[in-house]
Short mmCIF file of C-alpha atoms and ligand atoms in Angstrom, two decimals:
data_model
loop_
_atom_site.label_atom_id
_atom_site.label_comp_id
_atom_site.label_asym_id
_atom_site.label_seq_id
_atom_site.Cartn_x
_atom_site.Cartn_y
_atom_site.Cartn_z
CA MET A 1 106.97 51.87 -2.66
CA ASN A 2 104.61 51.92 0.29
CA ALA A 3 105.68 54.26 3.03
CA PRO A 4 106.72 52.52 6.24
CA LEU A 5 104.20 52.46 9.07
CA VAL A 6 105.16 54.75 11.89
CA PRO A 7 102.76 54.44 14.81
CA HIS A 8 101.91 57.55 16.80
CA ALA A 9 102.11 56.72 20.49
CA SER A 10 98.98 58.46 21.73
CA ASP A 11 96.56 57.20 19.10
CA SER A 12 95.61 53.85 20.54
CA ALA A 13 94.06 55.72 23.47
CA ILE A 14 91.59 57.50 21.18
CA GLY A 15 90.82 54.53 19.01
CA ALA A 16 92.52 55.77 15.85
CA ALA A 17 93.69 53.13 13.45
CA GLN A 18 97.38 52.86 12.73
CA PRO A 19 98.55 56.08 11.10
CA THR A 20 101.18 56.05 8.39
CA SER A 21 103.93 58.53 7.75
CA THR A 22 106.24 58.92 4.82
CA ALA A 23 109.88 57.96 5.28
CA ASP A 24 110.82 61.54 6.07
CA GLY A 25 107.99 61.64 8.62
CA ARG A 26 106.49 64.72 7.02
CA LEU A 27 103.20 63.52 5.51
CA SER A 28 101.08 61.74 8.10
CA ILE A 29 97.80 60.00 7.31
CA SER A 30 95.57 58.94 10.21
CA PRO A 31 92.41 56.97 9.42
CA PHE A 32 89.34 56.88 11.69
CA PHE A 33 86.92 54.10 10.81
CA ASP A 34 83.25 54.53 11.73
CA PRO A 35 81.84 51.01 12.11
CA ARG A 36 78.24 52.25 11.94
CA THR A 37 78.47 53.67 8.44
CA GLY A 38 81.65 52.04 7.16
CA THR A 39 83.12 55.50 6.55
CA ILE A 40 86.78 56.35 6.95
CA THR A 41 87.65 59.89 8.01
CA TYR A 42 91.25 60.93 7.48
CA VAL A 43 93.48 63.44 9.17
CA VAL A 44 96.20 64.33 6.68
CA ALA A 45 99.00 66.39 8.16
CA ASP A 46 102.27 68.09 7.43
CA MET A 47 104.07 67.08 10.62
CA VAL A 48 106.77 69.71 10.10
CA GLU A 49 104.44 72.69 9.92
CA ARG A 50 101.75 70.97 12.07
CA GLN A 51 98.99 71.83 9.59
CA ALA A 52 96.24 69.38 8.71
CA ALA A 53 93.27 68.64 6.48
CA LEU A 54 90.32 66.54 7.60
CA ILE A 55 88.66 64.44 4.92
CA ASP A 56 85.04 63.25 5.15
CA PRO A 57 84.31 63.75 8.86
CA VAL A 58 81.24 61.96 10.24
CA LEU A 59 78.44 63.30 12.44
CA ASP A 60 76.78 60.45 14.32
CA PHE A 61 73.04 60.26 13.76
CA ASP A 62 70.46 58.03 15.39
CA MET A 63 67.56 57.74 12.99
CA LYS A 64 65.20 56.37 15.64
CA SER A 65 65.46 59.37 17.96
CA GLY A 66 66.51 61.98 15.42
CA ARG A 67 69.50 62.80 17.62
CA THR A 68 72.93 63.82 16.37
CA SER A 69 76.05 63.19 18.42
CA THR A 70 79.75 63.68 17.99
CA ALA A 71 81.70 60.65 19.21
CA GLN A 72 83.38 60.18 15.81
CA ALA A 73 84.24 63.86 15.45
CA GLU A 74 85.58 63.95 19.00
CA ARG A 75 88.06 61.18 18.16
CA VAL A 76 89.37 63.46 15.43
CA LEU A 77 89.55 66.41 17.84
CA ALA A 78 91.51 64.33 20.36
CA HIS A 79 93.97 63.35 17.65
CA LEU A 80 94.41 66.99 16.58
CA ALA A 81 95.04 68.02 20.18
CA ALA A 82 97.44 65.13 20.87
CA HIS A 83 99.54 66.03 17.84
CA GLU A 84 99.14 69.80 18.13
CA LEU A 85 97.73 70.06 14.63
CA GLN A 86 96.05 73.13 13.23
CA VAL A 87 93.23 72.55 10.74
CA GLN A 88 93.53 74.37 7.43
CA TRP A 89 90.95 72.42 5.46
CA ILE A 90 87.87 70.29 6.03
CA LEU A 91 87.35 68.42 2.77
CA GLU A 92 84.37 66.51 1.45
CA THR A 93 84.86 64.11 -1.44
CA HIS A 94 81.14 64.48 -2.25
CA ALA A 95 77.70 64.95 -0.70
CA HIS A 96 77.45 61.64 1.11
CA ALA A 97 74.27 59.61 1.20
CA ASP A 98 75.29 57.23 3.98
CA HIS A 99 76.29 59.57 6.82
CA LEU A 100 75.86 63.14 7.97
CA SER A 101 78.94 65.34 7.80
CA SER A 102 80.45 66.90 10.93
CA ALA A 103 82.31 69.50 8.85
CA HIS A 104 80.33 72.39 10.29
CA TRP A 105 80.55 71.13 13.88
CA LEU A 106 84.31 70.66 13.58
CA GLN A 107 84.83 74.00 11.88
CA GLU A 108 83.17 75.75 14.82
CA ARG A 109 85.71 74.12 17.14
CA VAL A 110 88.96 74.04 15.18
CA GLY A 111 88.46 76.34 12.19
CA GLY A 112 89.60 75.46 8.68
CA ARG A 113 87.89 76.06 5.36
CA ILE A 114 85.24 73.61 4.19
CA GLY A 115 85.84 72.56 0.58
CA ILE A 116 84.02 70.34 -1.93
CA GLY A 117 83.99 69.89 -5.71
CA GLU A 118 82.52 72.74 -7.75
CA HIS A 119 79.82 70.53 -9.26
CA ILE A 120 78.17 70.30 -5.84
CA THR A 121 75.91 73.01 -7.28
CA GLN A 122 74.31 70.40 -9.57
CA VAL A 123 73.67 68.13 -6.59
CA GLN A 124 72.26 71.04 -4.59
CA ALA A 125 69.90 71.97 -7.44
CA VAL A 126 68.54 68.42 -7.72
CA PHE A 127 68.03 68.00 -4.01
CA ARG A 128 66.66 71.48 -3.39
CA LYS A 129 63.85 70.50 -5.69
CA LEU A 130 63.51 66.99 -4.27
CA TYR A 131 63.20 68.27 -0.68
CA HIS A 132 61.32 71.41 -1.70
CA LEU A 133 63.81 73.36 0.44
CA GLU A 134 63.24 76.83 1.82
CA ARG A 135 63.65 79.82 -0.51
CA GLY A 136 66.79 80.89 1.29
CA PHE A 137 68.65 77.75 0.22
CA LEU A 138 70.56 78.72 -2.90
CA PRO A 139 72.17 75.99 -5.01
CA ASP A 140 75.30 77.97 -5.74
CA GLY A 141 77.78 76.36 -3.36
CA ARG A 142 77.83 79.33 -0.96
CA GLN A 143 77.32 76.99 2.00
CA PHE A 144 80.95 75.90 1.49
CA ASP A 145 84.05 78.05 1.88
CA HIS A 146 85.68 76.77 -1.29
CA LEU A 147 84.63 74.92 -4.43
CA PHE A 148 87.47 72.95 -6.03
CA LYS A 149 88.04 72.85 -9.75
CA ASP A 150 89.59 69.86 -11.46
CA ASP A 151 93.38 69.78 -11.02
CA GLU A 152 93.37 72.64 -8.56
CA VAL A 153 96.43 72.64 -6.32
CA PHE A 154 96.37 73.87 -2.73
CA ARG A 155 98.52 73.45 0.35
CA ILE A 156 98.47 71.66 3.64
CA GLY A 157 101.34 73.33 5.47
CA GLY A 158 104.22 73.02 3.04
CA LEU A 159 102.78 70.04 1.16
CA GLU A 160 100.86 70.31 -2.10
CA MET A 161 97.51 68.62 -2.49
CA ARG A 162 95.63 68.35 -5.77
CA ALA A 163 91.88 68.04 -6.33
CA LEU A 164 90.95 65.52 -9.04
CA LEU A 165 87.46 65.52 -10.46
CA VAL A 166 86.21 61.90 -10.42
CA PRO A 167 82.47 62.03 -11.20
CA GLY A 168 80.26 59.00 -11.74
CA HIS A 169 78.94 58.08 -8.30
CA THR A 170 77.68 61.67 -8.20
CA PRO A 171 78.48 64.49 -10.64
CA ALA A 172 80.48 66.31 -7.94
CA ASP A 173 82.90 63.67 -6.64
CA ILE A 174 86.49 64.71 -6.17
CA ALA A 175 89.59 62.85 -5.03
CA PHE A 176 92.52 64.45 -3.23
CA GLU A 177 96.10 63.59 -4.18
CA ILE A 178 99.10 64.30 -1.97
CA GLY A 179 102.56 62.82 -2.47
CA ASP A 180 102.10 59.14 -3.35
CA ALA A 181 98.61 58.98 -1.79
CA ILE A 182 95.14 59.61 -3.20
CA PHE A 183 91.94 59.83 -1.16
CA ILE A 184 89.60 58.46 -3.76
CA GLY A 185 86.15 59.10 -2.28
CA ASP A 186 83.38 56.90 -3.67
CA THR A 187 84.99 55.55 -6.83
CA LEU A 188 86.70 52.28 -6.02
CA PHE A 189 86.20 50.26 -2.87
CA MET A 190 88.64 47.63 -1.63
CA PRO A 191 89.44 45.15 -4.43
CA ASP A 192 87.17 42.44 -2.97
CA VAL A 193 84.21 44.87 -2.79
CA GLY A 194 84.48 46.62 -6.15
CA THR A 195 83.15 50.06 -7.01
CA ALA A 196 80.66 52.73 -5.90
CA ARG A 197 77.07 52.70 -7.10
CA CYS A 198 76.04 55.02 -9.89
CA ASP A 199 72.26 55.20 -9.52
CA PHE A 200 71.95 58.41 -7.51
CA PRO A 201 70.74 61.55 -9.35
CA GLY A 202 73.44 62.61 -11.78
CA GLY A 203 75.34 59.35 -11.34
CA ASP A 204 76.61 57.56 -14.42
CA ALA A 205 78.48 54.27 -14.77
CA ALA A 206 80.41 55.18 -17.93
CA THR A 207 81.56 58.39 -16.27
CA LEU A 208 82.64 56.48 -13.18
CA TYR A 209 84.61 54.05 -15.35
CA ARG A 210 86.55 56.95 -16.89
CA SER A 211 87.18 58.49 -13.47
CA ILE A 212 88.49 55.16 -12.19
CA ARG A 213 90.79 54.77 -15.20
CA ARG A 214 92.15 58.21 -14.41
CA LEU A 215 93.06 57.01 -10.91
CA LEU A 216 94.42 53.68 -12.13
CA ASP A 217 96.68 55.44 -14.64
CA ARG A 218 98.76 56.71 -11.71
CA PRO A 219 102.00 54.78 -10.95
CA PRO A 220 101.42 51.23 -9.65
CA ALA A 221 102.73 51.94 -6.13
CA THR A 222 100.38 54.92 -5.62
CA ARG A 223 98.54 54.40 -2.35
CA LEU A 224 94.75 54.62 -2.61
CA PHE A 225 92.68 55.42 0.48
CA MET A 226 89.02 54.41 0.45
CA CYS A 227 86.13 56.52 1.71
CA HIS A 228 84.24 53.39 2.76
CA ASP A 229 84.74 49.78 3.52
CA TYR A 230 81.98 47.19 3.66
CA PRO A 231 84.07 44.13 4.49
CA PRO A 232 82.78 40.79 3.31
CA ASP A 233 82.20 38.24 6.08
CA GLY A 234 85.35 37.28 7.87
CA ARG A 235 87.51 40.20 6.75
CA GLU A 236 88.55 43.04 9.05
CA PRO A 237 87.79 46.57 7.81
CA ALA A 238 90.52 47.92 5.52
CA TRP A 239 90.96 51.14 3.60
CA GLU A 240 94.34 51.25 1.91
CA THR A 241 95.38 49.59 -1.34
CA THR A 242 97.55 50.48 -4.30
CA VAL A 243 96.92 51.14 -7.96
CA ALA A 244 98.68 47.85 -8.75
CA GLU A 245 96.45 45.89 -6.40
CA GLN A 246 93.27 47.42 -7.79
CA ARG A 247 94.35 46.81 -11.38
CA ALA A 248 95.09 43.19 -10.58
CA ARG A 249 92.19 42.29 -8.33
CA ASN A 250 89.31 44.76 -8.24
CA LEU A 251 86.13 42.75 -8.53
CA HIS A 252 84.52 45.15 -11.03
CA VAL A 253 87.33 46.97 -12.82
CA HIS A 254 90.49 44.89 -12.82
CA ASP A 255 92.58 45.24 -15.97
CA GLY A 256 90.76 43.70 -18.90
CA VAL A 257 87.29 44.96 -17.98
CA ASP A 258 86.30 47.48 -20.63
CA GLU A 259 83.85 50.34 -20.29
CA ALA A 260 80.90 48.52 -21.84
CA ALA A 261 81.35 45.47 -19.60
CA PHE A 262 81.66 47.66 -16.52
CA VAL A 263 78.57 49.70 -17.38
CA GLU A 264 76.58 46.52 -17.90
CA LEU A 265 77.73 45.02 -14.58
CA ARG A 266 77.32 48.25 -12.60
CA THR A 267 73.85 48.97 -13.99
CA ARG A 268 72.66 45.43 -13.32
CA ARG A 269 74.00 45.53 -9.78
CA ASP A 270 72.60 49.01 -9.02
CA ALA A 271 69.12 47.79 -9.93
CA THR A 272 69.30 45.36 -7.00
CA LEU A 273 70.54 47.80 -4.33
CA ASP A 274 68.33 49.26 -1.64
CA VAL A 275 68.18 52.98 -1.02
CA PRO A 276 70.79 53.78 1.67
CA VAL A 277 69.24 54.02 5.14
CA LEU A 278 70.42 57.57 5.78
CA ILE A 279 70.14 59.06 2.28
CA LEU A 280 67.23 61.37 3.04
CA PRO A 281 68.54 62.72 6.37
CA ALA A 282 72.15 62.82 5.15
CA ILE A 283 71.92 64.69 1.87
CA GLN A 284 69.83 67.57 3.17
CA VAL A 285 72.51 68.21 5.81
CA ASN A 286 75.51 67.52 3.60
CA ILE A 287 74.51 69.92 0.82
CA ARG A 288 74.59 72.55 3.60
CA ALA A 289 78.22 71.67 4.45
CA GLY A 290 77.08 69.78 7.54
CA GLN A 291 74.83 72.50 8.93
CA LEU A 292 71.43 71.40 10.17
CA PRO A 293 68.46 73.03 8.43
CA PRO A 294 67.61 76.47 9.83
CA PRO A 295 65.60 76.13 13.06
CA GLU A 296 61.87 76.80 12.78
CA ASP A 297 60.19 79.37 15.05
CA ASP A 298 60.24 76.94 17.98
CA GLY A 299 64.03 76.84 17.77
CA VAL A 300 64.14 73.23 16.53
CA SER A 301 65.70 72.04 13.25
CA TYR A 302 63.59 69.61 11.25
CA LEU A 303 64.56 67.21 8.49
CA LYS A 304 62.22 66.65 5.58
CA ILE A 305 61.21 63.26 4.22
CA PRO A 306 59.57 63.53 0.79
CA LEU A 307 57.04 60.75 0.50
CA ASN A 308 56.80 58.53 -2.57
CA VAL A 309 59.49 60.41 -4.44
CA ILE A 310 62.59 58.23 -4.42
CA GLY A 311 63.24 54.51 -4.21
CA GLN A 312 61.20 53.06 -7.03
CA ARG A 313 62.95 49.95 -8.26
CA LYS A 314 63.87 49.96 -11.93
CA GLY A 315 62.55 47.41 -14.31
FE1 LIG B 401 78.87 58.25 -1.40
#
């Protein structure tokens, strides 16, 4: 059963979407939608112990000027202050290609341990080479405070959360399960949008299919929270569905679509997709847990853009 919606009085002032709480009021989930990148950041809290995890926080980035800013992250800070929440964890479902992470910026202000899936090391190795990063950048995950293994259980206050390895979009994707809710990262999108692309380095459509089946094997009423929404014309942004809804209606993987059919569809579709606008700026920051590259001797951080390396259309 879906948990009833219990609005938090102060949230409309800071532009948070409607939060939900479980019937006992203990598990609270507050989504923050970033219209620029279509990303949803979540604050997941144990309202009894006032402990929280942040999932996929966004650092605003203006490509034209090369300037970062923190409006999205500040909305999260205001929510934490309004609800007197302490941050235990800052969680990344994967190294995002569509936005820069504000994990580091937030950690400096509110603490918490930054965690990501253990296979981030594979992503770091690929992109260290692609960007020809400095010698000091080691692809061993040390930039993060914790690397999650599949099925690892940890706590937010008194509530248990479980990391689920769901590779396919990237080799390092993880989902986070708590109570009847799963934050599914880039696996499924809303049913009318479909699934995440699989054409980034280390991505694989058959692997994504198996990860999605793992999620869809959960009980039908399990609530699924998206990492992104790219609403089709005329629909408001949305980020919450259920296993039952995805099995019935997901454009790419509703019940009845087998692995071979999905791989064929996903591969054909990926061949038509443009490279994401922010992939090159985003990944070199996100594999550093949201830290900007080390400043050069003039005190300025620079991003690198490898020329003629990525983006060649297949076929
Ligand atoms: Fe992604």
